[in-house]
mmCIF file of C-alpha atoms and ligand atoms in Angstrom:
data_model
loop_
_atom_site.group_PDB
_atom_site.id
_atom_site.type_symbol
_atom_site.label_atom_id
_atom_site.label_comp_id
_atom_site.label_asym_id
_atom_site.label_seq_id
_atom_site.Cartn_x
_atom_site.Cartn_y
_atom_site.Cartn_z
ATOM 1 C CA MET A 1 28.536 -36.420 -25.685
ATOM 2 C CA SER A 2 28.352 -33.941 -24.114
ATOM 3 C CA ASN A 3 24.595 -32.072 -24.166
ATOM 4 C CA THR A 4 23.655 -28.588 -23.432
ATOM 5 C CA LEU A 5 19.402 -27.133 -22.673
ATOM 6 C CA SER A 6 18.890 -24.052 -23.131
ATOM 7 C CA THR A 7 16.241 -22.521 -20.727
ATOM 8 C CA ASP A 8 14.412 -19.589 -23.314
ATOM 9 C CA PHE A 9 13.138 -17.213 -21.023
ATOM 10 C CA ALA A 10 13.032 -18.719 -17.601
ATOM 11 C CA ASN A 11 11.300 -15.404 -15.697
ATOM 12 C CA VAL A 12 11.017 -14.095 -12.758
ATOM 13 C CA LEU A 13 7.900 -12.944 -11.479
ATOM 14 C CA GLY A 14 6.439 -11.698 -7.911
ATOM 15 C CA GLU A 15 5.494 -9.061 -6.233
ATOM 16 C CA SER A 16 7.672 -5.731 -6.909
ATOM 17 C CA ALA A 17 10.109 -5.319 -3.651
ATOM 18 C CA VAL A 18 10.122 -9.415 -2.527
ATOM 19 C CA GLY A 19 13.356 -10.247 -3.888
ATOM 20 C CA LYS A 20 12.998 -10.936 -7.437
ATOM 21 C CA SER A 21 16.505 -8.931 -8.348
ATOM 22 C CA SER A 22 18.658 -10.169 -5.951
ATOM 23 C CA ILE A 23 17.419 -13.745 -6.563
ATOM 24 C CA VAL A 24 18.768 -13.678 -10.122
ATOM 25 C CA HIS A 25 21.922 -11.429 -8.978
ATOM 26 C CA ARG A 26 22.633 -13.802 -6.745
ATOM 27 C CA PHE A 27 22.287 -17.180 -8.903
ATOM 28 C CA VAL A 28 24.447 -14.997 -11.788
ATOM 29 C CA LYS A 29 27.344 -13.488 -9.967
ATOM 30 C CA ASP A 30 27.115 -14.341 -6.725
ATOM 31 C CA SER A 31 26.659 -10.895 -5.068
ATOM 32 C CA PHE A 32 23.363 -9.191 -2.731
ATOM 33 C CA THR A 33 23.410 -5.861 -2.102
ATOM 34 C CA ASP A 34 20.705 -3.646 -0.018
ATOM 35 C CA SER A 35 20.033 -0.866 -2.334
ATOM 36 C CA ARG A 36 18.924 -1.991 -5.109
ATOM 37 C CA GLU A 37 17.295 -0.072 -8.113
ATOM 38 C CA SER A 38 14.031 -1.609 -8.649
ATOM 39 C CA THR A 39 13.631 -3.366 -12.854
ATOM 40 C CA ILE A 40 12.894 -1.044 -15.060
ATOM 41 C CA GLY A 41 11.144 -2.943 -17.907
ATOM 42 C CA ALA A 42 13.449 -6.086 -18.182
ATOM 43 C CA ALA A 43 16.711 -7.244 -17.627
ATOM 44 C CA PHE A 44 17.899 -10.162 -19.473
ATOM 45 C CA LEU A 45 20.959 -11.874 -18.398
ATOM 46 C CA THR A 46 22.357 -15.319 -17.895
ATOM 47 C CA GLN A 47 24.329 -18.127 -16.174
ATOM 48 C CA THR A 48 25.082 -22.012 -17.606
ATOM 49 C CA ILE A 49 25.066 -25.374 -14.575
ATOM 50 C CA GLN A 50 26.131 -27.919 -14.667
ATOM 51 C CA ILE A 51 23.786 -30.976 -13.387
ATOM 52 C CA ASP A 52 26.131 -33.975 -14.342
ATOM 53 C CA THR A 53 29.163 -35.211 -16.610
ATOM 54 C CA ASN A 54 27.086 -34.910 -19.532
ATOM 55 C CA THR A 55 23.982 -32.179 -18.750
ATOM 56 C CA THR A 56 24.802 -28.313 -18.999
ATOM 57 C CA VAL A 57 22.361 -26.042 -18.259
ATOM 58 C CA LYS A 58 21.849 -23.171 -19.265
ATOM 59 C CA PHE A 59 19.324 -20.643 -18.121
ATOM 60 C CA GLU A 60 18.406 -17.467 -20.026
ATOM 61 C CA ILE A 61 16.684 -14.986 -17.432
ATOM 62 C CA TRP A 62 14.209 -12.298 -18.027
ATOM 63 C CA ASP A 63 14.275 -10.067 -15.002
ATOM 64 C CA THR A 64 10.482 -8.612 -15.020
ATOM 65 C CA ALA A 65 9.351 -5.829 -13.316
ATOM 66 C CA GLY A 66 7.007 -6.907 -11.003
ATOM 67 C CA GLN A 67 5.607 -3.445 -11.373
ATOM 68 C CA GLU A 68 1.644 -3.040 -12.015
ATOM 69 C CA ARG A 69 2.337 -0.548 -15.273
ATOM 70 C CA TYR A 70 4.433 -3.634 -16.357
ATOM 71 C CA ARG A 71 2.167 -6.194 -16.442
ATOM 72 C CA SER A 72 1.104 -6.411 -20.328
ATOM 73 C CA LEU A 73 4.767 -6.502 -21.372
ATOM 74 C CA ALA A 74 5.578 -8.758 -18.754
ATOM 75 C CA SER A 75 2.958 -11.435 -21.090
ATOM 76 C CA MET A 76 5.300 -10.939 -23.445
ATOM 77 C CA TYR A 77 8.264 -12.591 -22.019
ATOM 78 C CA TYR A 78 6.543 -15.299 -20.606
ATOM 79 C CA ARG A 79 5.204 -16.406 -23.063
ATOM 80 C CA ASN A 80 7.655 -19.156 -24.802
ATOM 81 C CA ALA A 81 8.751 -19.840 -21.144
ATOM 82 C CA GLN A 82 10.464 -23.086 -20.121
ATOM 83 C CA ALA A 83 10.639 -22.410 -17.205
ATOM 84 C CA ALA A 84 9.244 -19.647 -13.759
ATOM 85 C CA LEU A 85 10.049 -18.605 -10.771
ATOM 86 C CA VAL A 86 7.291 -17.537 -9.253
ATOM 87 C CA VAL A 87 8.464 -15.077 -6.450
ATOM 88 C CA PHE A 88 7.264 -14.132 -3.346
ATOM 89 C CA ASP A 89 8.728 -12.158 0.731
ATOM 90 C CA ILE A 90 7.888 -14.617 3.253
ATOM 91 C CA THR A 91 7.790 -11.931 5.969
ATOM 92 C CA GLN A 92 4.730 -10.217 3.963
ATOM 93 C CA GLU A 93 1.577 -11.394 3.638
ATOM 94 C CA LEU A 94 0.702 -10.055 0.355
ATOM 95 C CA SER A 95 3.113 -11.532 -1.992
ATOM 96 C CA LEU A 96 2.009 -14.860 -1.536
ATOM 97 C CA ASP A 97 -1.934 -13.054 -3.137
ATOM 98 C CA LYS A 98 0.425 -11.350 -5.539
ATOM 99 C CA ALA A 99 2.256 -15.046 -6.716
ATOM 100 C CA LYS A 100 -1.051 -16.341 -6.652
ATOM 101 C CA TYR A 101 -2.228 -13.889 -8.974
ATOM 102 C CA TRP A 102 0.940 -14.997 -11.339
ATOM 103 C CA ILE A 103 0.112 -18.280 -11.006
ATOM 104 C CA LYS A 104 -2.948 -17.724 -12.537
ATOM 105 C CA GLU A 105 -1.411 -16.185 -15.396
ATOM 106 C CA LEU A 106 1.285 -18.471 -16.571
ATOM 107 C CA GLN A 107 -1.320 -21.040 -16.002
ATOM 108 C CA LYS A 108 -3.595 -19.592 -18.938
ATOM 109 C CA GLN A 109 -1.244 -17.518 -21.174
ATOM 110 C CA ALA A 110 2.491 -20.022 -20.685
ATOM 111 C CA ASN A 111 2.917 -23.277 -22.455
ATOM 112 C CA SER A 112 1.526 -25.969 -20.460
ATOM 113 C CA ASP A 113 4.795 -27.789 -20.105
ATOM 114 C CA ILE A 114 6.096 -25.702 -17.987
ATOM 115 C CA VAL A 115 8.587 -25.289 -15.319
ATOM 116 C CA ILE A 116 7.073 -23.238 -12.025
ATOM 117 C CA ALA A 117 8.815 -22.781 -8.522
ATOM 118 C CA LEU A 118 7.037 -21.154 -6.316
ATOM 119 C CA VAL A 119 10.600 -19.438 -4.432
ATOM 120 C CA GLY A 120 9.968 -18.485 -0.834
ATOM 121 C CA ASN A 121 12.511 -15.768 -0.385
ATOM 122 C CA LYS A 122 14.076 -14.064 2.446
ATOM 123 C CA LEU A 123 14.531 -17.546 4.611
ATOM 124 C CA ASP A 124 16.622 -15.120 6.941
ATOM 125 C CA LEU A 125 14.244 -13.207 8.369
ATOM 126 C CA GLU A 126 13.291 -15.612 9.630
ATOM 127 C CA GLU A 127 11.946 -14.692 13.334
ATOM 128 C CA GLU A 128 9.686 -11.857 11.207
ATOM 129 C CA ARG A 129 8.238 -14.848 9.003
ATOM 130 C CA LYS A 130 4.208 -14.368 8.381
ATOM 131 C CA ILE A 131 3.778 -16.539 5.811
ATOM 132 C CA SER A 132 4.793 -20.742 7.102
ATOM 133 C CA LYS A 133 6.338 -22.825 5.436
ATOM 134 C CA ASP A 134 3.696 -25.191 5.077
ATOM 135 C CA GLU A 135 1.002 -22.968 4.268
ATOM 136 C CA ALA A 136 2.957 -22.069 0.941
ATOM 137 C CA GLN A 137 3.892 -26.025 0.437
ATOM 138 C CA ALA A 138 0.658 -26.922 0.757
ATOM 139 C CA PHE A 139 0.002 -24.408 -1.733
ATOM 140 C CA ALA A 140 2.404 -25.508 -4.097
ATOM 141 C CA ASN A 141 1.425 -29.348 -3.861
ATOM 142 C CA GLU A 142 -2.351 -28.352 -4.619
ATOM 143 C CA LEU A 143 -0.955 -26.703 -8.115
ATOM 144 C CA GLY A 144 1.468 -29.659 -8.749
ATOM 145 C CA LEU A 145 4.322 -26.432 -8.154
ATOM 146 C CA MET A 146 8.039 -26.599 -6.752
ATOM 147 C CA TYR A 147 8.467 -25.101 -3.607
ATOM 148 C CA ALA A 148 12.027 -24.001 -2.558
ATOM 149 C CA GLU A 149 12.547 -21.568 0.307
ATOM 150 C CA VAL A 150 15.660 -19.082 -0.669
ATOM 151 C CA SER A 151 17.766 -16.193 1.024
ATOM 152 C CA ALA A 152 19.508 -13.941 -1.933
ATOM 153 C CA LYS A 153 21.007 -12.492 0.524
ATOM 154 C CA THR A 154 23.095 -15.394 1.600
ATOM 155 C CA GLY A 155 22.807 -16.935 -1.288
ATOM 156 C CA GLU A 156 21.396 -19.987 1.194
ATOM 157 C CA ASN A 157 19.497 -22.663 -1.427
ATOM 158 C CA VAL A 158 20.150 -20.007 -4.230
ATOM 159 C CA LYS A 159 21.365 -22.451 -6.461
ATOM 160 C CA ASP A 160 19.658 -25.946 -5.175
ATOM 161 C CA CYS A 161 16.687 -24.069 -6.139
ATOM 162 C CA PHE A 162 17.762 -23.675 -10.046
ATOM 163 C CA ARG A 163 19.122 -26.324 -10.139
ATOM 164 C CA ASP A 164 15.849 -28.476 -8.769
ATOM 165 C CA ILE A 165 14.200 -26.794 -11.993
ATOM 166 C CA ALA A 166 16.735 -27.620 -14.467
ATOM 167 C CA LEU A 167 16.408 -31.088 -13.726
ATOM 168 C CA LYS A 168 12.277 -31.318 -14.172
ATOM 169 C CA LEU A 169 13.087 -29.676 -17.348
ATOM 170 C CA PRO A 170 12.337 -31.853 -20.664
ATOM 171 C CA LEU A 171 15.645 -33.186 -21.775
ATOM 172 C CA GLU A 172 16.334 -31.762 -25.886
ATOM 173 C CA GLU A 173 16.332 -35.027 -28.318
HETATM 174 P P1 LIG B 201 12.625 -7.267 -6.854
HETATM 175 O O1 LIG B 201 11.607 -5.484 -7.296
HETATM 176 O O2 LIG B 201 11.657 -7.841 -7.053
HETATM 177 O O3 LIG B 201 13.095 -7.148 -8.125
HETATM 178 O O4 LIG B 201 13.322 -6.734 -5.581
HETATM 179 P P2 LIG B 201 14.732 -6.742 -5.237
HETATM 180 O O5 LIG B 201 15.757 -7.416 -5.781
HETATM 181 O O6 LIG B 201 14.881 -5.020 -5.667
HETATM 182 O O7 LIG B 201 14.473 -6.414 -3.352
HETATM 183 C C1 LIG B 201 13.740 -5.731 -2.550
HETATM 184 C C2 LIG B 201 14.690 -5.240 -1.305
HETATM 185 O O8 LIG B 201 14.889 -6.845 -0.474
HETATM 186 C C3 LIG B 201 15.667 -4.572 -1.143
HETATM 187 O O9 LIG B 201 16.308 -4.225 -0.464
HETATM 188 C C4 LIG B 201 17.312 -6.200 -1.234
HETATM 189 O O10 LIG B 201 18.061 -5.547 -0.633
HETATM 190 C C5 LIG B 201 15.986 -6.553 -0.113
HETATM 191 N N1 LIG B 201 16.366 -7.503 -0.517
HETATM 192 C C6 LIG B 201 15.984 -8.982 -1.314
HETATM 193 N N2 LIG B 201 16.208 -10.178 -1.246
HETATM 194 C C7 LIG B 201 16.779 -10.202 0.211
HETATM 195 C C8 LIG B 201 16.516 -11.531 1.106
HETATM 196 O O11 LIG B 201 16.794 -12.838 0.534
HETATM 197 N N3 LIG B 201 16.355 -11.502 2.534
HETATM 198 C C9 LIG B 201 17.072 -9.910 3.276
HETATM 199 N N4 LIG B 201 16.460 -9.245 3.852
HETATM 200 N N5 LIG B 201 16.512 -8.869 2.382
HETATM 201 C C10 LIG B 201 16.368 -8.982 0.696
#
Protein backbone atom coordinates (compact mmCIF):
# COMPACT_ATOMS: atom_id res chain seq x y z
CA MET A 1 0.00 0.00 0.00
CA SER A 2 1.29 3.42 -0.77
CA ASN A 3 0.69 6.67 0.95
CA THR A 4 0.82 10.00 -0.78
CA LEU A 5 0.96 13.09 1.35
CA SER A 6 0.25 16.44 -0.14
CA THR A 7 1.62 19.51 1.52
CA ASP A 8 -0.90 22.15 0.77
CA PHE A 9 0.87 25.36 -0.03
CA ALA A 10 4.39 24.87 1.24
CA ASN A 11 5.65 28.43 1.33
CA VAL A 12 9.01 29.99 0.75
CA LEU A 13 9.40 33.34 2.48
CA GLY A 14 12.21 35.78 3.13
CA GLU A 15 13.94 38.96 2.07
CA SER A 16 14.29 39.73 -1.62
CA ALA A 17 17.38 38.18 -3.31
CA VAL A 18 18.21 35.67 -0.55
CA GLY A 19 17.61 32.92 -3.13
CA LYS A 20 14.03 31.75 -2.56
CA SER A 21 13.26 31.18 -6.25
CA SER A 22 16.65 29.59 -6.77
CA ILE A 23 16.07 27.07 -3.95
CA VAL A 24 12.66 26.15 -5.35
CA HIS A 25 14.07 25.80 -8.87
CA ARG A 26 16.96 23.68 -7.62
CA PHE A 27 14.51 21.42 -5.78
CA VAL A 28 11.91 21.18 -8.56
CA LYS A 29 14.06 21.32 -11.70
CA ASP A 30 17.55 20.58 -10.35
CA SER A 31 18.89 23.63 -12.13
CA PHE A 32 20.34 27.02 -11.25
CA THR A 33 20.73 30.23 -13.20
CA ASP A 34 22.59 33.32 -12.05
CA SER A 35 20.22 35.69 -13.80
CA ARG A 36 16.86 34.79 -12.34
CA GLU A 37 14.40 37.64 -12.48
CA SER A 38 12.70 38.66 -9.28
CA THR A 39 9.48 36.72 -8.73
CA ILE A 40 6.45 38.84 -9.43
CA GLY A 41 3.54 37.96 -7.17
CA ALA A 42 3.77 34.21 -6.62
CA ALA A 43 4.75 31.17 -8.66
CA PHE A 44 3.26 27.72 -8.05
CA LEU A 45 5.45 24.63 -8.48
CA THR A 46 5.19 20.99 -7.46
CA GLN A 47 7.69 18.26 -6.69
CA THR A 48 7.19 14.76 -5.33
CA ILE A 49 9.79 12.97 -3.24
CA GLN A 50 9.87 9.41 -1.98
CA ILE A 51 10.68 9.10 1.71
CA ASP A 52 10.44 5.33 1.99
CA THR A 53 9.10 2.44 -0.07
CA ASN A 54 5.51 3.21 0.93
CA THR A 55 5.47 6.94 1.29
CA THR A 56 5.78 9.79 -1.15
CA VAL A 57 5.28 13.43 -0.34
CA LYS A 58 4.09 15.89 -2.93
CA PHE A 59 5.21 19.43 -2.25
CA GLU A 60 2.96 22.10 -3.67
CA ILE A 61 5.08 25.19 -3.35
CA TRP A 62 4.16 28.83 -3.49
CA ASP A 63 7.27 30.82 -4.19
CA THR A 64 6.12 34.15 -2.84
CA ALA A 65 7.88 37.37 -3.64
CA GLY A 66 9.47 38.90 -0.55
CA GLN A 67 8.99 42.51 -1.56
CA GLU A 68 7.13 44.79 0.82
CA ARG A 69 4.35 45.43 -1.63
CA TYR A 70 3.46 41.75 -1.74
CA ARG A 71 3.26 41.32 2.00
CA SER A 72 -0.52 41.25 2.23
CA LEU A 73 -0.66 38.93 -0.75
CA ALA A 74 1.75 36.56 0.96
CA SER A 75 -0.46 36.06 4.01
CA MET A 76 -3.13 34.67 1.70
CA TYR A 77 -0.72 31.89 0.72
CA TYR A 78 0.63 30.96 4.12
CA ARG A 79 -2.63 30.90 6.02
CA ASN A 80 -3.26 27.26 5.05
CA ALA A 81 0.33 26.15 4.71
CA GLN A 82 1.50 22.91 6.31
CA ALA A 83 5.13 23.77 5.83
CA ALA A 84 7.20 26.88 5.25
CA LEU A 85 10.79 27.64 4.44
CA VAL A 86 11.98 30.95 5.80
CA VAL A 87 15.13 31.74 3.89
CA PHE A 88 17.99 34.12 4.68
CA ASP A 89 21.36 34.69 3.01
CA ILE A 90 24.30 33.72 5.25
CA THR A 91 26.31 36.61 3.71
CA GLN A 92 23.69 39.31 4.48
CA GLU A 93 23.23 40.14 8.14
CA LEU A 94 19.95 41.99 7.68
CA SER A 95 18.35 39.05 5.93
CA LEU A 96 18.23 37.15 9.24
CA ASP A 97 16.26 40.02 10.81
CA LYS A 98 13.81 39.75 7.93
CA ALA A 99 13.58 36.01 8.50
CA LYS A 100 12.69 36.71 12.13
CA TYR A 101 9.88 38.96 10.93
CA TRP A 102 8.48 36.22 8.67
CA ILE A 103 8.67 33.63 11.43
CA LYS A 104 6.64 35.91 13.72
CA GLU A 105 4.09 36.41 10.96
CA LEU A 106 3.79 32.67 10.42
CA GLN A 107 3.41 32.02 14.13
CA LYS A 108 0.64 34.63 14.29
CA GLN A 109 -1.25 33.73 11.14
CA ALA A 110 -0.50 30.20 9.96
CA ASN A 111 -1.75 26.84 11.30
CA SER A 112 -0.35 26.15 14.75
CA ASP A 113 1.07 22.80 13.57
CA ILE A 114 2.91 24.27 10.58
CA VAL A 115 6.42 22.87 10.07
CA ILE A 116 8.79 25.82 9.76
CA ALA A 117 12.36 25.45 8.56
CA LEU A 118 14.81 28.32 8.89
CA VAL A 119 17.12 28.01 5.90
CA GLY A 120 20.48 29.75 5.47
CA ASN A 121 21.25 29.92 1.73
CA LYS A 122 24.44 30.59 -0.31
CA LEU A 123 26.57 28.09 1.56
CA ASP A 124 28.93 28.17 -1.44
CA LEU A 125 29.89 31.72 -0.34
CA GLU A 126 31.33 30.45 2.95
CA GLU A 127 34.21 32.96 2.74
CA GLU A 128 31.75 35.86 2.78
CA ARG A 129 29.69 34.45 5.64
CA LYS A 130 28.35 37.10 8.08
CA ILE A 131 26.01 34.92 10.15
CA SER A 132 27.58 31.98 11.93
CA LYS A 133 25.96 28.59 11.86
CA ASP A 134 25.92 28.57 15.67
CA GLU A 135 24.03 31.87 15.84
CA ALA A 136 21.36 30.77 13.38
CA GLN A 137 21.07 27.31 14.90
CA ALA A 138 20.67 28.78 18.40
CA PHE A 139 17.95 31.10 17.14
CA ALA A 140 16.11 28.21 15.45
CA ASN A 141 16.40 26.05 18.58
CA GLU A 142 14.96 28.83 20.73
CA LEU A 143 11.85 28.90 18.55
CA GLY A 144 11.69 25.14 18.05
CA LEU A 145 12.35 25.35 14.32
CA MET A 146 14.38 23.14 12.03
CA TYR A 147 17.58 24.72 10.76
CA ALA A 148 19.33 23.89 7.50
CA GLU A 149 22.10 25.46 5.46
CA VAL A 150 21.94 25.01 1.70
CA SER A 151 23.32 26.27 -1.58
CA ALA A 152 20.85 26.63 -4.42
CA LYS A 153 23.86 27.22 -6.65
CA THR A 154 25.64 23.91 -6.02
CA GLY A 155 22.54 22.07 -4.85
CA GLU A 156 24.21 21.16 -1.55
CA ASN A 157 21.67 19.99 1.04
CA VAL A 158 18.59 21.27 -0.86
CA LYS A 159 16.89 17.88 -1.32
CA ASP A 160 17.79 16.80 2.20
CA CYS A 161 16.24 19.96 3.58
CA PHE A 162 12.90 19.22 1.88
CA ARG A 163 13.18 15.59 2.92
CA ASP A 164 13.65 16.59 6.57
CA ILE A 165 10.55 18.77 6.32
CA ALA A 166 8.62 15.89 4.72
CA LEU A 167 9.57 13.62 7.61
CA LYS A 168 8.07 16.10 10.09
CA LEU A 169 4.70 16.41 8.38
CA PRO A 170 1.82 14.72 10.16
CA LEU A 171 0.76 11.54 8.37
CA GLU A 172 -2.76 11.62 6.99
CA GLU A 173 -5.04 8.80 8.06
P1 LIG B 1 14.72 35.62 -4.35
O1 LIG B 1 14.45 37.06 -4.66
O2 LIG B 1 14.83 35.39 -2.87
O3 LIG B 1 13.77 34.65 -5.01
O4 LIG B 1 16.20 35.30 -4.89
P2 LIG B 1 16.67 34.67 -6.28
O5 LIG B 1 16.43 33.21 -6.31
O6 LIG B 1 16.11 35.49 -7.39
O7 LIG B 1 18.26 34.90 -6.15
C1 LIG B 1 18.81 36.19 -5.95
C2 LIG B 1 20.26 36.20 -6.45
O8 LIG B 1 21.06 35.36 -5.63
C3 LIG B 1 20.41 35.70 -7.88
O9 LIG B 1 21.40 36.45 -8.52
C4 LIG B 1 20.85 34.26 -7.69
O10 LIG B 1 21.59 33.81 -8.79
C5 LIG B 1 21.68 34.36 -6.42
N1 LIG B 1 21.69 33.10 -5.66
C6 LIG B 1 20.61 32.38 -5.28
N2 LIG B 1 20.99 31.29 -4.58
C7 LIG B 1 22.34 31.31 -4.53
C8 LIG B 1 23.33 30.45 -3.93
O11 LIG B 1 23.05 29.41 -3.33
N3 LIG B 1 24.64 30.84 -4.08
C9 LIG B 1 25.00 31.97 -4.75
N4 LIG B 1 26.29 32.25 -4.82
N5 LIG B 1 24.10 32.80 -5.31
C10 LIG B 1 22.79 32.47 -5.20
